[in-house]
PDB file of C-alpha atoms in Angstrom:
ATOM      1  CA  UNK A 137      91.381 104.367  97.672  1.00 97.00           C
ATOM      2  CA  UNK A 138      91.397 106.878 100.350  1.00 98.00           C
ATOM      3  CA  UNK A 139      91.543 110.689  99.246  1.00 98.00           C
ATOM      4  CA  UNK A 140      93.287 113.435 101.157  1.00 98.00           C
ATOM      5  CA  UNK A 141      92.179 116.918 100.923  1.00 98.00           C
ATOM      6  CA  UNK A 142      95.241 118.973 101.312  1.00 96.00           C
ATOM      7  CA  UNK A 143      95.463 122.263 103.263  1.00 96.00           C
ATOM      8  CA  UNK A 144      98.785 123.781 103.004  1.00 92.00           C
ATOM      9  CA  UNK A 145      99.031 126.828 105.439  1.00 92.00           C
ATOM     10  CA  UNK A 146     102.024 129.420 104.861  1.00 91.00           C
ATOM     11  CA  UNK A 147     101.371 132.586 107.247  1.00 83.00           C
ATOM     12  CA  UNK A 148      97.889 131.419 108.595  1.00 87.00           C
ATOM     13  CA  UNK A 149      96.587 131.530 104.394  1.00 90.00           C
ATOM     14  CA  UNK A 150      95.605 128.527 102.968  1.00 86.00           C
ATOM     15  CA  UNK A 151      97.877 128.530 100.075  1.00 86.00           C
ATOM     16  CA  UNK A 152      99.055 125.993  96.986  1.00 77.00           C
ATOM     17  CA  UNK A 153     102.878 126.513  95.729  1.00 76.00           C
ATOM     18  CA  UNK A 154     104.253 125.545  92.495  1.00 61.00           C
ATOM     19  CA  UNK A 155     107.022 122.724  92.315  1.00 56.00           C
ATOM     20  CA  UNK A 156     106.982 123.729  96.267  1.00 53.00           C
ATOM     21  CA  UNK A 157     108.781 127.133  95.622  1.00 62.00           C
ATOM     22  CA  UNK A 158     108.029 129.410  98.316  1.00 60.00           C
ATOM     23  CA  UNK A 159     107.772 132.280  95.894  1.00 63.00           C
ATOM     24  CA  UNK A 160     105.258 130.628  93.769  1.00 67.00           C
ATOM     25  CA  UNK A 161     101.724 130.805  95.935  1.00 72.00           C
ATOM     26  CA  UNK A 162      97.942 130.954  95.354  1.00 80.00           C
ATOM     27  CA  UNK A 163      95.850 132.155  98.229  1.00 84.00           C
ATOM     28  CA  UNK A 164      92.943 130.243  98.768  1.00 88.00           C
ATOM     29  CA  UNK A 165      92.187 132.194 101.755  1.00 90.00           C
ATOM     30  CA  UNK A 166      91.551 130.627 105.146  1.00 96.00           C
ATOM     31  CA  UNK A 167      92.855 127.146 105.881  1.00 96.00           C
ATOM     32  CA  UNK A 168      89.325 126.309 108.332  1.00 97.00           C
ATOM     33  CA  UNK A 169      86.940 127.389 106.222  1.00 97.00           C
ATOM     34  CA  UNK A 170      88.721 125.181 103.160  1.00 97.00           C
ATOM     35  CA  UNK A 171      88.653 122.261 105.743  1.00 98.00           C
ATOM     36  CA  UNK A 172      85.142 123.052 106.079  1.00 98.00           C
ATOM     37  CA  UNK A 173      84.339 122.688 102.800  1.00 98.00           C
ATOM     38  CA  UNK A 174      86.267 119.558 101.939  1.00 98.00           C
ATOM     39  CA  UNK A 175      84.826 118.426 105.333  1.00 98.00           C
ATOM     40  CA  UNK A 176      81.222 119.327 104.079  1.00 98.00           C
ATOM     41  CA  UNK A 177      81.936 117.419 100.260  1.00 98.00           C
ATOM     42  CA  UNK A 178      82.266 114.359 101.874  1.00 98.00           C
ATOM     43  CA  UNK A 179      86.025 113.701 103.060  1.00 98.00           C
ATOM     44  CA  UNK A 180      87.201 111.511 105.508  1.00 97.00           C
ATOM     45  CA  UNK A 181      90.295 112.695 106.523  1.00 98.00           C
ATOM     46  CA  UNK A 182      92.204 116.127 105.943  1.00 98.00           C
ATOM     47  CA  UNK A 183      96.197 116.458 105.119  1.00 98.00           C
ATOM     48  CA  UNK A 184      97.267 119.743 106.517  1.00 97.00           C
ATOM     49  CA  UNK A 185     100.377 120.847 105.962  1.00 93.00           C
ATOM     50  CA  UNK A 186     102.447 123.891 108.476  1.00 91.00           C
ATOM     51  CA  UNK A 187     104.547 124.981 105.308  1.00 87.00           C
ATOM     52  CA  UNK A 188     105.931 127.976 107.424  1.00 82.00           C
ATOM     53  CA  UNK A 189     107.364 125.563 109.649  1.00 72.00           C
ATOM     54  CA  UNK A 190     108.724 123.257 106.392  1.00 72.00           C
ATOM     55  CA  UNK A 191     110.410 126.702 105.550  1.00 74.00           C
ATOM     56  CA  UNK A 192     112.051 127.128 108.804  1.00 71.00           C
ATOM     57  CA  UNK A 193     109.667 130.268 109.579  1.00 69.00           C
ATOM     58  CA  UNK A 194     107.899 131.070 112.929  1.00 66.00           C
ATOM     59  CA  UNK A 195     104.259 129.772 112.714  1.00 71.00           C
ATOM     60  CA  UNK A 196     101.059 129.611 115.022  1.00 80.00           C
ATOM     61  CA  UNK A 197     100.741 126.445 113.140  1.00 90.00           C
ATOM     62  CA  UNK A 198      98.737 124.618 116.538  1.00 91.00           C
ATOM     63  CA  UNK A 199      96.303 126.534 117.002  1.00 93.00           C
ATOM     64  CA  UNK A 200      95.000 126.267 113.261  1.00 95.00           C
ATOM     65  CA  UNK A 201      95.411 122.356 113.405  1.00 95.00           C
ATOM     66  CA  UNK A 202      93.120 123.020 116.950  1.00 96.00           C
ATOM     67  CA  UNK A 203      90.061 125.045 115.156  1.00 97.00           C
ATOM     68  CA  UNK A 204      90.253 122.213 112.053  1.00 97.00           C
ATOM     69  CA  UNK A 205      90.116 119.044 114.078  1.00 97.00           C
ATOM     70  CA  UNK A 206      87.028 120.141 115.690  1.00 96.00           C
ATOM     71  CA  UNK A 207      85.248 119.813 112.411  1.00 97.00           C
ATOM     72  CA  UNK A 208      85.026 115.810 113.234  1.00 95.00           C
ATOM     73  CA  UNK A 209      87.071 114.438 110.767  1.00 97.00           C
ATOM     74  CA  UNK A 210      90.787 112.830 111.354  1.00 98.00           C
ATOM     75  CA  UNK A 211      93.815 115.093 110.624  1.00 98.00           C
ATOM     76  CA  UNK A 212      96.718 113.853 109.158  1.00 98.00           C
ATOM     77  CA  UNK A 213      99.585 116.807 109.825  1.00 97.00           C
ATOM     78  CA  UNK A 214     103.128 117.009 108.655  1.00 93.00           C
ATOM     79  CA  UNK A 215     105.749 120.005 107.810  1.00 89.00           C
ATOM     80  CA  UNK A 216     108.272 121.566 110.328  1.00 83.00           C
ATOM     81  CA  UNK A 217     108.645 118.403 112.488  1.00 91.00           C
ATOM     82  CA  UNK A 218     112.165 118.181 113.986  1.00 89.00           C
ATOM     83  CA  UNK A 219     112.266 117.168 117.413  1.00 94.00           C
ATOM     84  CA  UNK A 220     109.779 114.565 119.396  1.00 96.00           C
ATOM     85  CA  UNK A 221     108.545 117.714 121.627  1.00 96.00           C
ATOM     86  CA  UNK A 222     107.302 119.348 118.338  1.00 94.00           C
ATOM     87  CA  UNK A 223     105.906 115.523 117.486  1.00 96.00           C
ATOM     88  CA  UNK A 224     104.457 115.059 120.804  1.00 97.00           C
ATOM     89  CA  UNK A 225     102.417 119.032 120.047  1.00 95.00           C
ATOM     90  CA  UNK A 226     101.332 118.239 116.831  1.00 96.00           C
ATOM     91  CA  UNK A 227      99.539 115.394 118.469  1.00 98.00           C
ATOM     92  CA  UNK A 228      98.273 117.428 121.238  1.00 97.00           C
ATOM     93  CA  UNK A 229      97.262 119.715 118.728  1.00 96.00           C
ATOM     94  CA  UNK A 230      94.795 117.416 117.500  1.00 97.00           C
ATOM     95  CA  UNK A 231      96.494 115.558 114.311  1.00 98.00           C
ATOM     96  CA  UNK A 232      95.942 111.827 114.577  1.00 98.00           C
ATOM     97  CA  UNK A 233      98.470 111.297 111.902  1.00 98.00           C
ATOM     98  CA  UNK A 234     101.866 112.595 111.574  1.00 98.00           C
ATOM     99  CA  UNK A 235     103.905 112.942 108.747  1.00 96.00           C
ATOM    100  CA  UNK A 236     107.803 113.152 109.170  1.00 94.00           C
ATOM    101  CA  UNK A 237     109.464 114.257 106.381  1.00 86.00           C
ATOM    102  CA  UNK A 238     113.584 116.090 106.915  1.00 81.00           C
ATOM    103  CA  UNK A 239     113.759 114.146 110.404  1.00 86.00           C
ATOM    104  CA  UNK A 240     113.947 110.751 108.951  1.00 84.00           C
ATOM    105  CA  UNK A 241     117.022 111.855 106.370  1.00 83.00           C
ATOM    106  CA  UNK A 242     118.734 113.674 108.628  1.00 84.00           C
ATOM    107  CA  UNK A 243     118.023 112.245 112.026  1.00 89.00           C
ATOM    108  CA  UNK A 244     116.579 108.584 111.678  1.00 89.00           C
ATOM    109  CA  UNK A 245     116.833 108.194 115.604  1.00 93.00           C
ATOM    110  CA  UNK A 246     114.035 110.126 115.493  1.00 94.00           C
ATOM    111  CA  UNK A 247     111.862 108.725 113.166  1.00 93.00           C
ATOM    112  CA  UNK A 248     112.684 105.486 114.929  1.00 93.00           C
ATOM    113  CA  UNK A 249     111.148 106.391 118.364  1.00 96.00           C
ATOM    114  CA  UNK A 250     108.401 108.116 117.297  1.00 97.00           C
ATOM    115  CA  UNK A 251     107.345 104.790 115.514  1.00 96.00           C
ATOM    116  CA  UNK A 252     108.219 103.131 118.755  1.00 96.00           C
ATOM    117  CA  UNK A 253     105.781 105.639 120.754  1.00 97.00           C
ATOM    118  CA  UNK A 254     103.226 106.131 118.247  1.00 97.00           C
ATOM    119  CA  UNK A 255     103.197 103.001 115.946  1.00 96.00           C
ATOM    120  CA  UNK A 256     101.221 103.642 112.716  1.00 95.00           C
ATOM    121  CA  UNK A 257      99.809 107.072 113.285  1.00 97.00           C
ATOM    122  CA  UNK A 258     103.396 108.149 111.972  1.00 97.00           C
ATOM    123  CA  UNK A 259     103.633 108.629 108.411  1.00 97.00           C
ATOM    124  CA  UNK A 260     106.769 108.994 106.638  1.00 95.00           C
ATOM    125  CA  UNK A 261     106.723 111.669 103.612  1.00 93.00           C
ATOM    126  CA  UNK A 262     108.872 110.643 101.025  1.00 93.00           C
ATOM    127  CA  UNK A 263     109.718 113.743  98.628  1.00 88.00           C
ATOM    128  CA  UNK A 264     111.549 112.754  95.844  1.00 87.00           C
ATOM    129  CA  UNK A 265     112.835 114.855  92.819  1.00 84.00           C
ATOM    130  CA  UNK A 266     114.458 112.260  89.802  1.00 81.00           C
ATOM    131  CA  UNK A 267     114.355 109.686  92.429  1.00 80.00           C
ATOM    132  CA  UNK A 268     115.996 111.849  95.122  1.00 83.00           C
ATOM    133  CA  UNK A 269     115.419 112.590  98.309  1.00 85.00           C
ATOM    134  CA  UNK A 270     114.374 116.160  98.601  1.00 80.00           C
ATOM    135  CA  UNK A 271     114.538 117.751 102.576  1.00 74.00           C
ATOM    136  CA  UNK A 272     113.605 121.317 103.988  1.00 63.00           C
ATOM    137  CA  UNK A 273     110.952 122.412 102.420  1.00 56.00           C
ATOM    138  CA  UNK A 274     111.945 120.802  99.088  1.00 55.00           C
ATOM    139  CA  UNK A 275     114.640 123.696  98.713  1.00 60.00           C
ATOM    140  CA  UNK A 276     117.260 120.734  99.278  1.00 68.00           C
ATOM    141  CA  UNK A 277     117.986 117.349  97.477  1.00 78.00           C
ATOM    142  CA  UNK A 278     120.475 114.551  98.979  1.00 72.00           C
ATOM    143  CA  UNK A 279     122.502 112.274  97.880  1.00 78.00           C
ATOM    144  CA  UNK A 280     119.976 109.194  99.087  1.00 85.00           C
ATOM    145  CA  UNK A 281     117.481 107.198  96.624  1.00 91.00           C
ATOM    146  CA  UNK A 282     113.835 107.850  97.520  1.00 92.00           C
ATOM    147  CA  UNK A 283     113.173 103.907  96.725  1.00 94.00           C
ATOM    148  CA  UNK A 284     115.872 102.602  98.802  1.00 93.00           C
ATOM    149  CA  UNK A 285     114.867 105.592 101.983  1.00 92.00           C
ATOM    150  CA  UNK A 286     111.252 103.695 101.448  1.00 95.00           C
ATOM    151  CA  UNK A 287     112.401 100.343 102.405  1.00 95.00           C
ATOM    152  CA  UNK A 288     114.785 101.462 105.296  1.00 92.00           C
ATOM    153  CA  UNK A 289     111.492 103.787 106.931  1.00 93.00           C
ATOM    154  CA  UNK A 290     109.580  99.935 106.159  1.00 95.00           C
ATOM    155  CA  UNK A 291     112.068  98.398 107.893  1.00 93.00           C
ATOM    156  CA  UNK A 292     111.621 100.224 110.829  1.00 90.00           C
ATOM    157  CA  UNK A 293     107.999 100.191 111.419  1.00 92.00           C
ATOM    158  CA  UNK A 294     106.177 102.454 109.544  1.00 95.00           C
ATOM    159  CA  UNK A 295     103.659 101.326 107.402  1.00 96.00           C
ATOM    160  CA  UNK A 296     102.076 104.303 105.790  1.00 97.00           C
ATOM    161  CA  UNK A 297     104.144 106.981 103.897  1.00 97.00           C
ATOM    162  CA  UNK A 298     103.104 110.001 101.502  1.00 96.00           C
ATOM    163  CA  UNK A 299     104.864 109.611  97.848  1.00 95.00           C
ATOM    164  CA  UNK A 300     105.202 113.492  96.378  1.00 89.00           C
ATOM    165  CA  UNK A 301     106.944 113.803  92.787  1.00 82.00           C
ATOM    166  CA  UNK A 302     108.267 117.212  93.936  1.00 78.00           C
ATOM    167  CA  UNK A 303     108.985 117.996  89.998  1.00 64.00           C
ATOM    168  CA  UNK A 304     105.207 117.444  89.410  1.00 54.00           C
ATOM    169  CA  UNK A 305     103.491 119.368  92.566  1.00 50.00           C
ATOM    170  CA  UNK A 306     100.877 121.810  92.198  1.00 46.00           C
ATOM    171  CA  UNK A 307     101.440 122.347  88.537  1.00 47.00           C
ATOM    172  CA  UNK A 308      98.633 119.784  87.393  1.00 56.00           C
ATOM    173  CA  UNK A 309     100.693 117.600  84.759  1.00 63.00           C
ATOM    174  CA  UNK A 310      99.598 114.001  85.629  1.00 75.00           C
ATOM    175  CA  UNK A 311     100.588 112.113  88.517  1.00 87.00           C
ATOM    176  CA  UNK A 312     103.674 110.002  88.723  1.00 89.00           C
ATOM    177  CA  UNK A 313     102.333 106.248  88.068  1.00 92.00           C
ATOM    178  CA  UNK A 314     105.443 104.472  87.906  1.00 92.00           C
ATOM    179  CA  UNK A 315     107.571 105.767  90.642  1.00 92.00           C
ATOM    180  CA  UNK A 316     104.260 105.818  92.564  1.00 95.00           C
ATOM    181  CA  UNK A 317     103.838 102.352  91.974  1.00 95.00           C
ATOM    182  CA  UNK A 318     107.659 101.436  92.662  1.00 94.00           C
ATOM    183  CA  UNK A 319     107.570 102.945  96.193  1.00 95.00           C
ATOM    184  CA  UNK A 320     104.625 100.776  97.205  1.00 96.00           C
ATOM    185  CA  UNK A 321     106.960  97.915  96.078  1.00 96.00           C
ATOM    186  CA  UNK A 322     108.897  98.165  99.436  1.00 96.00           C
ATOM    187  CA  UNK A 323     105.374  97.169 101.018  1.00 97.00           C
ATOM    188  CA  UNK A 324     105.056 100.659 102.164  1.00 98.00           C
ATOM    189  CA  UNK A 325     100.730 101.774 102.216  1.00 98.00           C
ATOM    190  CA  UNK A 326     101.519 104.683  99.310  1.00 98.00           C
ATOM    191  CA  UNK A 327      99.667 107.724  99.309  1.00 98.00           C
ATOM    192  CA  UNK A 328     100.160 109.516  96.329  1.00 96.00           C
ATOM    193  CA  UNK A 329     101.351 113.400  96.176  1.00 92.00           C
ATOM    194  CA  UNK A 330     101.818 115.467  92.856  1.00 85.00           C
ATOM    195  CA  UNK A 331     100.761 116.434  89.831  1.00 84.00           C
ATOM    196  CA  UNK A 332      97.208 114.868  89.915  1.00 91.00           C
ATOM    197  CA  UNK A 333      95.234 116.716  87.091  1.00 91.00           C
ATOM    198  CA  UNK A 334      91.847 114.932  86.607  1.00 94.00           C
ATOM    199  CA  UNK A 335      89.535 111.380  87.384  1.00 96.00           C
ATOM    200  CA  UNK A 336      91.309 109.697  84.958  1.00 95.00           C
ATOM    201  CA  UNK A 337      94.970 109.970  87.205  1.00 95.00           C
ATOM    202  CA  UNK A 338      93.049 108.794  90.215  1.00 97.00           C
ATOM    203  CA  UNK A 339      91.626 105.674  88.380  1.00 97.00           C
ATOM    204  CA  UNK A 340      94.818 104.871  87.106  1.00 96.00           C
ATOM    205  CA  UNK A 341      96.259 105.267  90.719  1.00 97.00           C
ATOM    206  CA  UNK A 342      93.211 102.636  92.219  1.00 97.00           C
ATOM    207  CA  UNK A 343      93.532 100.250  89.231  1.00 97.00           C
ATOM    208  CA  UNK A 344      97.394  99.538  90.600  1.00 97.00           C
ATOM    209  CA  UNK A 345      95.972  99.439  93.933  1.00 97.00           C
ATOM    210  CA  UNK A 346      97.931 102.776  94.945  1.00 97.00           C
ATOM    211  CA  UNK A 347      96.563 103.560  98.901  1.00 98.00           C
ATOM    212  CA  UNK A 348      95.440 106.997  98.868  1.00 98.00           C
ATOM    213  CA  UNK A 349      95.750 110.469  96.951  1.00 97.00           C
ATOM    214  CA  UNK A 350      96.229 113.577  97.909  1.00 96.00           C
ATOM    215  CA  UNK A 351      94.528 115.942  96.257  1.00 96.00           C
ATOM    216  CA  UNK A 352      95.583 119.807  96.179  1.00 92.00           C
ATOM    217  CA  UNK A 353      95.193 122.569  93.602  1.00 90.00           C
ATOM    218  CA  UNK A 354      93.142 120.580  90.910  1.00 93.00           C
ATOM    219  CA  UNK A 355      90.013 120.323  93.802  1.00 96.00           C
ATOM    220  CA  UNK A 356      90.861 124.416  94.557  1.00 94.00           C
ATOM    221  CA  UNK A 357      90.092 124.853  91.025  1.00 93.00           C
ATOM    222  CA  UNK A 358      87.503 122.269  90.383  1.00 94.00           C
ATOM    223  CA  UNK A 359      89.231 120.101  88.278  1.00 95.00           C
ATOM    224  CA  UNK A 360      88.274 117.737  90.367  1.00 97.00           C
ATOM    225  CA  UNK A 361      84.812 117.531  91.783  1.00 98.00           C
ATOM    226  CA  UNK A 362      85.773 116.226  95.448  1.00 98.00           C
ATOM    227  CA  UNK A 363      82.242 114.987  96.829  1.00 98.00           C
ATOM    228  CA  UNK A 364      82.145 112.498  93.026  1.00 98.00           C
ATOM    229  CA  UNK A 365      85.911 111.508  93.350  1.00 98.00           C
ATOM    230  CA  UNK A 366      85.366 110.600  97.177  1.00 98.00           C
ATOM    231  CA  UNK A 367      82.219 108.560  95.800  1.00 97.00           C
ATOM    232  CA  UNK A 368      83.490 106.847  92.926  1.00 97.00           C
ATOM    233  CA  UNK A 369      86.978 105.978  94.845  1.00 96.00           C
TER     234      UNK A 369
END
């Protein structure tokens, strides 16, 4: 199982929210030096996340995704995404992966050619709140079944997509096994997103064969031990 250090960046700060409320932050101070460190502990690839942009605010987002994917390790880059220019940047940028998140739900044209263009480095992020689809920044949930969004982004192409349990983000309360496990039904690569608190959630996670994990506030606090977790997953 492939883990994801995650580097959120609101206002150039590496920051972790709480349920993804904008009003809810830790500051864990600057989003290169973090990568650093999770690049130094032994991971493989980073998740870095513009959250001004998934907020609809102005952001030098670019430039920060520049200055990380010098560090020599792939970059896997979602948040703010609306158009194919801003796609076509974030790859310019640097990212090798791509996650679109609002786009697909309310634009699916979109999501469609940038699968046609860019094949599997486009990841879809599913955000899902009691099964939901949750859109802009989380601060919106649609009428559309995560479950049933996972099998139309399948059928298009995509192969990878990022699973969060919005209700569970940041706040440390045990990952979502089941739903986690029901996307990947719809032959979707899952990489799970949310409430990881410990070991045990990520061995749980490998012994259903789950893809990947994303790992946010319990490696800022040391919950989690990154360099061990890489090793043991």
């Amino acid at each position: 199982m492939i883990l994801y250090p995650a580097i959120d960046i609101l206002q150039g700060r590496a920051v972790r929210l709480l349920y993804g409320k904008r009003d809810a932050v830790t500051d864990y101070g600057d989003p290169v030096e973090c990568a650093r460190r999770w690049v130094d502990a032994g991971a493989k690839i980073l998740h870095v996340v513009d959250l001004s942009g998934a907020f609809g605010e102005a952001s030098g987002f670019d430039k920060v995704v520049e200055r990380i994917a010098k560090l020599g390790v792939p970059v896997q880059s979602g948040g703010g995404l609306r158009s194919m220019e801003e796609i076509h940047r974030r790859f310019r940028a640097g990212a090798d992966r791509v996650v679109l998140g609002t786009v697909c739900v309310e634009h699916p044209e979109i999501l469609y050619e940038a699968v046609e263009k860019y094949g599997s480095r486009i990841v879809a992020g599913i955000d899902a709140k009691d099964g939901r689809l949750a859109v802009r920044g989380w601060t919106e949930i649609v009428d559309k079944d995560a479950f049933e969004f996972g099998c139309e982004a399948k059928a298009l192409g995509v192969t990878d997509a990022v699973f969060t349990d919005v209700g569970r983000d940041g706040a440390m309360t045990g990952v979502n096994l089941a739903d986690t496990v029901k996307m990947g039904e719809t032959g979707l690569n899952v990489i799970a997103s949310g409430g990881i608190r410990g070991i045990d959630d990520l061995r749980a996670l490998r012994a259903q064969g789950v893809y990947g994990a994303i790992l946010g506030r319990v490696i800022y606090t040391g919950m989690i031990d990154l360099a061990a977790a890489i090793e043991e997953m």
